[in-house]
mmCIF file with all atom_site columns, C-alpha atoms in Angstrom:
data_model
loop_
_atom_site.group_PDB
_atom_site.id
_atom_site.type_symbol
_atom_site.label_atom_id
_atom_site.label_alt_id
_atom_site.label_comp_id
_atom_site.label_asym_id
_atom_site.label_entity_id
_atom_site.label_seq_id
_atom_site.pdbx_PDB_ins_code
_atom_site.Cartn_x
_atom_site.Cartn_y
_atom_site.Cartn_z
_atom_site.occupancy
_atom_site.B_iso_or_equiv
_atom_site.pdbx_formal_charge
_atom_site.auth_seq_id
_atom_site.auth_comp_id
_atom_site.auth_asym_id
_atom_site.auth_atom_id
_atom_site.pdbx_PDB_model_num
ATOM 1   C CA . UNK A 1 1   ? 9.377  48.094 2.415  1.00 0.00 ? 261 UNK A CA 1
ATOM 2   C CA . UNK A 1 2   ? 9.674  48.858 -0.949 1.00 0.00 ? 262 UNK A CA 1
ATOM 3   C CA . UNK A 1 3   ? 6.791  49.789 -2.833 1.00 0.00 ? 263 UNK A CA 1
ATOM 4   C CA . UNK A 1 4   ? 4.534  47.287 -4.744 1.00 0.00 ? 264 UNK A CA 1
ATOM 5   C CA . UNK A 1 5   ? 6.050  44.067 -3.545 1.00 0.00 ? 265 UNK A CA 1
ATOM 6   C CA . UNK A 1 6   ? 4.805  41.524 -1.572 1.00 0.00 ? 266 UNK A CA 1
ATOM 7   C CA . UNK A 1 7   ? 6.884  39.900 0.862  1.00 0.00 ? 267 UNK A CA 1
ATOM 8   C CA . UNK A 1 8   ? 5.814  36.404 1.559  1.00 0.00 ? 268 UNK A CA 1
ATOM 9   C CA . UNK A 1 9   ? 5.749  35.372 5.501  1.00 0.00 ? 269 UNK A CA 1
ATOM 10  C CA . UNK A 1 10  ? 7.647  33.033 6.315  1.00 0.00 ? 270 UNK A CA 1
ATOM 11  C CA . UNK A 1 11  ? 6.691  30.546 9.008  1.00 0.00 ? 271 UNK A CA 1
ATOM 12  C CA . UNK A 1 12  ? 7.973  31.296 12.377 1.00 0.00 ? 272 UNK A CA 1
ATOM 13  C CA . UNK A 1 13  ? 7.855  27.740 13.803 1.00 0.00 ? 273 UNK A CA 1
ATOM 14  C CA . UNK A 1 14  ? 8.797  24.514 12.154 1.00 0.00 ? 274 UNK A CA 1
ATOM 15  C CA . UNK A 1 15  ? 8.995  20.602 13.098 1.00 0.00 ? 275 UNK A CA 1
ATOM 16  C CA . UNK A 1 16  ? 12.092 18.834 13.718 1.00 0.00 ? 276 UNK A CA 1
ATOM 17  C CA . UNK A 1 17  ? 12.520 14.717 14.169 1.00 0.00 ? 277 UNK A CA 1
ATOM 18  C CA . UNK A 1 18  ? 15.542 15.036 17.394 1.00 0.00 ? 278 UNK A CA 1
ATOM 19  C CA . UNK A 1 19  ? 18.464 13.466 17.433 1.00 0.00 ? 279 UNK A CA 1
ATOM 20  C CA . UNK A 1 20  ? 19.326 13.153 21.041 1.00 0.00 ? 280 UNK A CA 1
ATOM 21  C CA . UNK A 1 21  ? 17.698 13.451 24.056 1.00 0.00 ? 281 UNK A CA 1
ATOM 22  C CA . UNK A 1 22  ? 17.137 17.583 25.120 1.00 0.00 ? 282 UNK A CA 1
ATOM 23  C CA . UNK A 1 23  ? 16.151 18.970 28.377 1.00 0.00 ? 283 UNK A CA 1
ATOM 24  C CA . UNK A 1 24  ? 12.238 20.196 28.374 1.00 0.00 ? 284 UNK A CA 1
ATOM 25  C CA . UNK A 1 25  ? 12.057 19.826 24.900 1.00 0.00 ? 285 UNK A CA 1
ATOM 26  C CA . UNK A 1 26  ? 12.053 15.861 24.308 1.00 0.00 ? 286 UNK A CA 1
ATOM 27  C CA . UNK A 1 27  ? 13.375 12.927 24.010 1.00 0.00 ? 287 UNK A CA 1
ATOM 28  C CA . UNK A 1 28  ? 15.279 11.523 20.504 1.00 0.00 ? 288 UNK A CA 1
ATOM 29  C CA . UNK A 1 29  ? 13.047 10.264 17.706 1.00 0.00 ? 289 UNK A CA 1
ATOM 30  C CA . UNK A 1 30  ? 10.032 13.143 19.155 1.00 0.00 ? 290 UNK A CA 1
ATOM 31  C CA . UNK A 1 31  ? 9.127  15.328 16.527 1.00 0.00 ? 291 UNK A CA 1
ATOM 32  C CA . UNK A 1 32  ? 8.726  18.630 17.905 1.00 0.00 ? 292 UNK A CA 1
ATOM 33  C CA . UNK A 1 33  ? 8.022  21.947 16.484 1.00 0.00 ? 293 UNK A CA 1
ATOM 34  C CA . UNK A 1 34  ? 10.405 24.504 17.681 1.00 0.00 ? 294 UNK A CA 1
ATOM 35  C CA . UNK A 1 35  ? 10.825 28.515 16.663 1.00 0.00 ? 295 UNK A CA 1
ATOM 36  C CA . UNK A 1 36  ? 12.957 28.838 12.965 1.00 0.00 ? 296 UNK A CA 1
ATOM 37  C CA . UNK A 1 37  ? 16.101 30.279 15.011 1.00 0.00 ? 297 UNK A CA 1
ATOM 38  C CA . UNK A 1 38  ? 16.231 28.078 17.746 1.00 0.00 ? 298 UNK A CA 1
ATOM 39  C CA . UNK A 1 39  ? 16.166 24.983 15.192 1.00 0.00 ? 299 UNK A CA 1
ATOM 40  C CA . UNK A 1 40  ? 18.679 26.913 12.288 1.00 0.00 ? 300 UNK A CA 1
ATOM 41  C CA . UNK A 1 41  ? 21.196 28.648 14.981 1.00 0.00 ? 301 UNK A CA 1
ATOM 42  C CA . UNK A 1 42  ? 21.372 25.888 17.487 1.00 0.00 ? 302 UNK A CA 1
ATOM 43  C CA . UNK A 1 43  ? 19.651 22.729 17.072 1.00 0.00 ? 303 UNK A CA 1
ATOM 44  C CA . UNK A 1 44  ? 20.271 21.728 13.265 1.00 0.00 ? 304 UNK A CA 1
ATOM 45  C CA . UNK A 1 45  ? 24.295 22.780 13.890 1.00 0.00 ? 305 UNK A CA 1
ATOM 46  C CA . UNK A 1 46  ? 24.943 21.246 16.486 1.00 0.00 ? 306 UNK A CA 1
ATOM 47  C CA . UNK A 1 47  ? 23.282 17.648 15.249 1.00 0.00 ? 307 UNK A CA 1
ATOM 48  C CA . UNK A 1 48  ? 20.386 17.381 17.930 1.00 0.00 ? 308 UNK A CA 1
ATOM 49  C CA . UNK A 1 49  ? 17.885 17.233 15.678 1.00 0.00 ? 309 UNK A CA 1
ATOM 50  C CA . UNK A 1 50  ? 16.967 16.783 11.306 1.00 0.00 ? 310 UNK A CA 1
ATOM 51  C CA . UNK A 1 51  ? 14.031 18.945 9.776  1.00 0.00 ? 311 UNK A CA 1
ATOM 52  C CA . UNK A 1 52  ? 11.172 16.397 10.220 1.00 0.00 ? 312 UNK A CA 1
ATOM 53  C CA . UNK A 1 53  ? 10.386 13.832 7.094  1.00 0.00 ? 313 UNK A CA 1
ATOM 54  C CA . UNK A 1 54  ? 9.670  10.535 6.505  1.00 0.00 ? 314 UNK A CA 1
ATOM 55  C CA . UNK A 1 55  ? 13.304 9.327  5.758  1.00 0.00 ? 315 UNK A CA 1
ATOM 56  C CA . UNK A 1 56  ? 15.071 10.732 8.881  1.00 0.00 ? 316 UNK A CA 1
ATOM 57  C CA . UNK A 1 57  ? 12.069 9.646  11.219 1.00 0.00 ? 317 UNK A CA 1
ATOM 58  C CA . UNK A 1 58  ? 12.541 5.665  9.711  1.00 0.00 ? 318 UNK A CA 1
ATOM 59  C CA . UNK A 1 59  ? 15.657 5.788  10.582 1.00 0.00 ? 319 UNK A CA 1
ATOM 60  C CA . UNK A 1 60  ? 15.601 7.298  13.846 1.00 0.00 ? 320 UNK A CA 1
ATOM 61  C CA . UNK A 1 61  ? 13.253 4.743  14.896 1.00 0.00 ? 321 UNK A CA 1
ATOM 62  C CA . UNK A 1 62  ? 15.400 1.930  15.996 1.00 0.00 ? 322 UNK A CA 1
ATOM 63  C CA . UNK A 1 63  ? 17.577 4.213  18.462 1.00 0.00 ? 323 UNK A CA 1
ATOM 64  C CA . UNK A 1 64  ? 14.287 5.489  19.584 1.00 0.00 ? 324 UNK A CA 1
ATOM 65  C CA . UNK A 1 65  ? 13.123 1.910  20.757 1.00 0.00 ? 325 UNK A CA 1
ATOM 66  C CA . UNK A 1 66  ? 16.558 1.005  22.309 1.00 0.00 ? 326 UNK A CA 1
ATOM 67  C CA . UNK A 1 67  ? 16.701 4.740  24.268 1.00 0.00 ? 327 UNK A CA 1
ATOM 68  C CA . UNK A 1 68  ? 13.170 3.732  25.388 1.00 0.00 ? 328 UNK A CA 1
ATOM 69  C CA . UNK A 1 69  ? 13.834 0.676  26.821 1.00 0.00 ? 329 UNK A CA 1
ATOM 70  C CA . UNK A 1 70  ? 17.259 2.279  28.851 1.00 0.00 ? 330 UNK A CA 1
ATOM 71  C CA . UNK A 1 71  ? 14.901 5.116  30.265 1.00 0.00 ? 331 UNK A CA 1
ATOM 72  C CA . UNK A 1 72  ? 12.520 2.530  31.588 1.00 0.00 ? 332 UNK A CA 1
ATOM 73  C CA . UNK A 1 73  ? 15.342 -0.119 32.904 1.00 0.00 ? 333 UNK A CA 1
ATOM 74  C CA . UNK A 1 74  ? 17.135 3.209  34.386 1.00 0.00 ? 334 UNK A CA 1
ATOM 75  C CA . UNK A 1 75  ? 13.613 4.550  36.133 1.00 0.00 ? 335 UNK A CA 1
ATOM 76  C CA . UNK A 1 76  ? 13.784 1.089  37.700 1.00 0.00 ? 336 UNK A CA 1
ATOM 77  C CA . UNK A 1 77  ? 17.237 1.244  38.916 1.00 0.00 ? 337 UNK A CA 1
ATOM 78  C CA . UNK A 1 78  ? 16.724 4.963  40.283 1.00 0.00 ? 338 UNK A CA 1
ATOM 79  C CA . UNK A 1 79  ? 13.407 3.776  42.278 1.00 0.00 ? 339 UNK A CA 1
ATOM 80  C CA . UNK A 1 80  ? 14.895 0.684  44.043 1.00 0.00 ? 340 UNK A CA 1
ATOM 81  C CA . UNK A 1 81  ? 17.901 3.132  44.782 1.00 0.00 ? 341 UNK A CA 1
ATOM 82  C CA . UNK A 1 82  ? 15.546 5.805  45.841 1.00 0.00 ? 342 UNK A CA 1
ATOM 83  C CA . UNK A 1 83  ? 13.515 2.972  48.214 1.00 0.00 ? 343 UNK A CA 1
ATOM 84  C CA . UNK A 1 84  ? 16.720 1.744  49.767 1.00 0.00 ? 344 UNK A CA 1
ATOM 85  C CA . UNK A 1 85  ? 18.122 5.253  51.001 1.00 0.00 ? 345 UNK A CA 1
ATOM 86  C CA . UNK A 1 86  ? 14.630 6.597  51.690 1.00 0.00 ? 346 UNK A CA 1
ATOM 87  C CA . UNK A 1 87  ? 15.159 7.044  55.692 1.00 0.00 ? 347 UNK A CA 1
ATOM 88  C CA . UNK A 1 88  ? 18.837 6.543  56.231 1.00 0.00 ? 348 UNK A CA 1
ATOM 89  C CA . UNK A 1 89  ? 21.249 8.592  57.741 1.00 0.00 ? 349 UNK A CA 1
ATOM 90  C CA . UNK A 1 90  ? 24.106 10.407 57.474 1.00 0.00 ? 350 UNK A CA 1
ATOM 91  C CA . UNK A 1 91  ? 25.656 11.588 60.363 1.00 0.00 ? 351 UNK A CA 1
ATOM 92  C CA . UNK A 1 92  ? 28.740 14.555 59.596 1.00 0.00 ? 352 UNK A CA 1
ATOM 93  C CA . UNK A 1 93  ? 31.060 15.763 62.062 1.00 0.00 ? 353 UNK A CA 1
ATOM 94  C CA . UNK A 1 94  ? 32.033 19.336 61.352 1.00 0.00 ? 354 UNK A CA 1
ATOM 95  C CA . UNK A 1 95  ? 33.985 21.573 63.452 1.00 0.00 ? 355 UNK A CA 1
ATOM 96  C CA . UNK A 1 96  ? 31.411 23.492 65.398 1.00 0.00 ? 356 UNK A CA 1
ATOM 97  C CA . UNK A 1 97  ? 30.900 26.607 68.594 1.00 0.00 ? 357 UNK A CA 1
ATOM 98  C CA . UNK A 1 98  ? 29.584 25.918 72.036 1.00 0.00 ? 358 UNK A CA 1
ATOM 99  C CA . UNK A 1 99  ? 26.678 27.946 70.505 1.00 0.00 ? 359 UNK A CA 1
ATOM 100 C CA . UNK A 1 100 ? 26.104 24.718 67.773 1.00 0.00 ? 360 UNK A CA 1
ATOM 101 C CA . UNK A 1 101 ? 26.847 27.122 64.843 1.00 0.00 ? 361 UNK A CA 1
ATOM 102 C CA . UNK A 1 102 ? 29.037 25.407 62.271 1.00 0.00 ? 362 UNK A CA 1
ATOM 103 C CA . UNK A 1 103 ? 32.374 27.359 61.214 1.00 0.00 ? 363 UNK A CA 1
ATOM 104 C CA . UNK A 1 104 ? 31.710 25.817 57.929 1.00 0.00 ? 364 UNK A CA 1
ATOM 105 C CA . UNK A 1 105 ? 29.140 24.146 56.060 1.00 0.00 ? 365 UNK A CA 1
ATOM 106 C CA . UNK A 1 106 ? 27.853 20.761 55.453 1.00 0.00 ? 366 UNK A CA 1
ATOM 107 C CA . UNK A 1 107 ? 27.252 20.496 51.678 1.00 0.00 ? 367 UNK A CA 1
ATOM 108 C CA . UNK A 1 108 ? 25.530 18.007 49.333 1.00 0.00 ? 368 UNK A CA 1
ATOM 109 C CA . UNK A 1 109 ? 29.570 16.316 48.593 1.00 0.00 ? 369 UNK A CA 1
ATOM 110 C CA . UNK A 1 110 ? 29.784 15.506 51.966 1.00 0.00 ? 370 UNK A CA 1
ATOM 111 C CA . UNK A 1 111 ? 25.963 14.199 52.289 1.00 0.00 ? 371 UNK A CA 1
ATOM 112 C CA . UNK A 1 112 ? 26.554 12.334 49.376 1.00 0.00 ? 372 UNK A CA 1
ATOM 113 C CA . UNK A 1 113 ? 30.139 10.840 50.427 1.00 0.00 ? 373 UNK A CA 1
ATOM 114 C CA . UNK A 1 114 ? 28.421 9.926  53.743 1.00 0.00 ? 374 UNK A CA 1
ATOM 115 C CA . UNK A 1 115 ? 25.883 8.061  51.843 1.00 0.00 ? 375 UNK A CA 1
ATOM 116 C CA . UNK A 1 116 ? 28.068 6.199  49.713 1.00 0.00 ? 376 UNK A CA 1
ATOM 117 C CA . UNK A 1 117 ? 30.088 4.991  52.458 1.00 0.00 ? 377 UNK A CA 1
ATOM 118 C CA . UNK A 1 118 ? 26.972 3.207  53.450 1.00 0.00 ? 378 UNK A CA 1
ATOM 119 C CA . UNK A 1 119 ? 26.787 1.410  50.442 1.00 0.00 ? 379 UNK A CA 1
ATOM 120 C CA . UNK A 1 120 ? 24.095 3.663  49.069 1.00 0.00 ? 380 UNK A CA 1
ATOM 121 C CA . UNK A 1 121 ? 24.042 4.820  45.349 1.00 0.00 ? 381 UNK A CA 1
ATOM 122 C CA . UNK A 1 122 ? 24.206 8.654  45.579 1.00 0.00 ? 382 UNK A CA 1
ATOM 123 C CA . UNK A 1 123 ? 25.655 10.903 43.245 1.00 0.00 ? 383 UNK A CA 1
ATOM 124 C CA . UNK A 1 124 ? 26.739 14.507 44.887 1.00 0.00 ? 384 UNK A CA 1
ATOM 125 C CA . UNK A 1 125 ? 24.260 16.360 42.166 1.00 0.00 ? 385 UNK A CA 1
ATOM 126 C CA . UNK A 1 126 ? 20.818 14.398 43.798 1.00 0.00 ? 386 UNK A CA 1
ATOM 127 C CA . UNK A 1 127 ? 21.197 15.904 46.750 1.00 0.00 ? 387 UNK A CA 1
ATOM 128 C CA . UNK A 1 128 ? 18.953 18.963 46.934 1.00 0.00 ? 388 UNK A CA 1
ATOM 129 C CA . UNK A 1 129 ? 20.195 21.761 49.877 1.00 0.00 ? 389 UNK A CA 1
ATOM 130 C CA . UNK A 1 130 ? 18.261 24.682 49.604 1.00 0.00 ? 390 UNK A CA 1
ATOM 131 C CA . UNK A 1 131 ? 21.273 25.901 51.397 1.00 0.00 ? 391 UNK A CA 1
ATOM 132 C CA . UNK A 1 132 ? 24.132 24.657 53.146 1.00 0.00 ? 392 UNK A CA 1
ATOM 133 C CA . UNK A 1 133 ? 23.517 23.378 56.491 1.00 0.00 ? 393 UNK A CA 1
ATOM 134 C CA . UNK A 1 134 ? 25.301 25.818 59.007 1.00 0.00 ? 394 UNK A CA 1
ATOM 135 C CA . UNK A 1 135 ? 23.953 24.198 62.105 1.00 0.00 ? 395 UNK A CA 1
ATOM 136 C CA . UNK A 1 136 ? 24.334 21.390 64.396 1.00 0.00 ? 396 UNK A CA 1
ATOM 137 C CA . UNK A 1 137 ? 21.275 18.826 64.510 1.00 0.00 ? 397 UNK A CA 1
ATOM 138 C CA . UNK A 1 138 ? 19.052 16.523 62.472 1.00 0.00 ? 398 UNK A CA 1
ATOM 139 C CA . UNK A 1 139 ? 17.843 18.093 59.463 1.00 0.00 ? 399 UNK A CA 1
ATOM 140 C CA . UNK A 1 140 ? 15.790 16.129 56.463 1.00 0.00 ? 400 UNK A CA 1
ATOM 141 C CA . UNK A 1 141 ? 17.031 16.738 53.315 1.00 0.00 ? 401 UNK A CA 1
ATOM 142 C CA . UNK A 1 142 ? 15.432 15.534 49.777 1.00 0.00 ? 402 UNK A CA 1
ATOM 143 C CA . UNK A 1 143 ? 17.351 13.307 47.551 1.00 0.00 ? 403 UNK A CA 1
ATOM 144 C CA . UNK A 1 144 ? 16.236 13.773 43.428 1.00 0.00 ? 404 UNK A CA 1
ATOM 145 C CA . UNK A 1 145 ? 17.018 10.733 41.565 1.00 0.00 ? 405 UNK A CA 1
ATOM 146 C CA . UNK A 1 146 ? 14.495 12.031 38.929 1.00 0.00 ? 406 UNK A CA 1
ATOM 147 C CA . UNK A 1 147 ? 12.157 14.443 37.962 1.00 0.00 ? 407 UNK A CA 1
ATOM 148 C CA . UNK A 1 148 ? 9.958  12.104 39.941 1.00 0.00 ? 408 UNK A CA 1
ATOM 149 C CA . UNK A 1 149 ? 11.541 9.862  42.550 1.00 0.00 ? 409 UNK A CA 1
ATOM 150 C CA . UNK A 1 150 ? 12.809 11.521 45.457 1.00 0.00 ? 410 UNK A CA 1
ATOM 151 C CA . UNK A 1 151 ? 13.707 10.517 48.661 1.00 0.00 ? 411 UNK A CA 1
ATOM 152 C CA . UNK A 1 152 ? 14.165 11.610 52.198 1.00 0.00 ? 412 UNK A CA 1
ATOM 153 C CA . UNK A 1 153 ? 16.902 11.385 54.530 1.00 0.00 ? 413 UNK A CA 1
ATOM 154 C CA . UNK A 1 154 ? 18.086 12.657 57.767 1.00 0.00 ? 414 UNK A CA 1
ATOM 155 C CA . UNK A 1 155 ? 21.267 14.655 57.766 1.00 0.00 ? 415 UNK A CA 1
ATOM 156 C CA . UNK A 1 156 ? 22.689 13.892 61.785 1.00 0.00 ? 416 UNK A CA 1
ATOM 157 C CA . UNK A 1 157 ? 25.550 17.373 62.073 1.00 0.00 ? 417 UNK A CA 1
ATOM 158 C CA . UNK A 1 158 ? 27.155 16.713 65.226 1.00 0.00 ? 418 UNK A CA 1
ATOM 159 C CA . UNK A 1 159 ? 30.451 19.300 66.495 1.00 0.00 ? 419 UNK A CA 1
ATOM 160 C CA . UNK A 1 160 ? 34.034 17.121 65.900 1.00 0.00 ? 420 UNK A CA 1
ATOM 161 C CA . UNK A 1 161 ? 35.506 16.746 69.049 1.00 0.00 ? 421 UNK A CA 1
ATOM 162 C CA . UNK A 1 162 ? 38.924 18.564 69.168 1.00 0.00 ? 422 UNK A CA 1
ATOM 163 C CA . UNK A 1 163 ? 40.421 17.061 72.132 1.00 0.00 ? 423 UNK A CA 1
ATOM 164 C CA . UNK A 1 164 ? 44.473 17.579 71.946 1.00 0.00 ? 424 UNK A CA 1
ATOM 165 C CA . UNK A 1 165 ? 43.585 20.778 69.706 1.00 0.00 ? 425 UNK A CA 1
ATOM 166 C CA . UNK A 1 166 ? 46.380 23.391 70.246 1.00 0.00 ? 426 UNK A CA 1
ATOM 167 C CA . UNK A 1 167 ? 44.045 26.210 69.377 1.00 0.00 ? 427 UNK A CA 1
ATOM 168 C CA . UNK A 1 168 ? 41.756 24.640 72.005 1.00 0.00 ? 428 UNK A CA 1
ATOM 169 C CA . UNK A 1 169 ? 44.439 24.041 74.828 1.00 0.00 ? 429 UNK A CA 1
ATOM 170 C CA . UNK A 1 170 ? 45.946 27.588 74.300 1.00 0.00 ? 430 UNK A CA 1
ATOM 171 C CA . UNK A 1 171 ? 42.455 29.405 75.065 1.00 0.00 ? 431 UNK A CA 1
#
């Protein structure tokens, strides 16, 4: 530094009013207080949130009250979906050994396709697979409608029956 000046510190953190909703941060209208860089490089350029005052929180307000009220009526609408395909089934067929060991994988699409052919509502991101199933059987897997409603269902893999199979007739 050079010598005989004082260089004032600036503040490392400072508050922001956001402007949309923002993964474990918070939700829009929050006022948060958030490291200078994060809110100068990303935040403030890209419009997610407005340096904190009085003006810019008024007038966030509103859209605050109406994005309320949609988080609550869509908490609802996840829990009565989460309470309607808590237990149900979904039974694959997938191409399987006389040992039961899949030559694929069940994965969440197919869960989740299974699901909505039931009439469930089940998008193919809920469904939580801490790895693909590779085996035939029942196995339970966990459903995440939210960061707190889950459900449980049963995932029935049974081996597809290749009767008239040429691969299956030639062996």
């Amino acid at each position: 530094m050079f010598k005989g000046t004082k260089m004032s510190k600036m503040p490392n953190t400072m508050k922001i009013l956001l402007c949309e909703d923002i993964t474990k941060l918070g939700w829009l209208g929050d006022v948060v207080e958030v490291n200078v860089g994060y809110a100068r490089n990303y935040l403030l350029p890209q419009g997610l949130a407005k340096v904190a005052n009085d003006a810019s929180i008024r007038a966030i307000a509103e859209e605050k009250a109406k994005r309320a009220e949609q988080r609550i009526n869509d908490g609802r609408r996840l829990e009565n979906a989460a309470k309607k395909v808590e237990g149900a089934e979904a039974v694959v067929a997938a191409k399987a050994n006389e040992q039961g060991h899949l030559f694929g994988s069940v994965t969440e699409r197919q869960i989740a396709a299974n699901l909505r052919a039931q009439g469930f509502e089940v998008a193919d991101e809920i469904v939580q697979l801490p790895e693909h199933i590779k085996e035939v059987g029942t196995h339970a897997v966990t459903l995440k409608f939210a960061d707190n409603v889950t459900a449980t269902v049963n995932v029935v893999v049974v081996a597809e029956q290749q009767d008239g199979d040429p691969e299956t007739d030639a062996g």
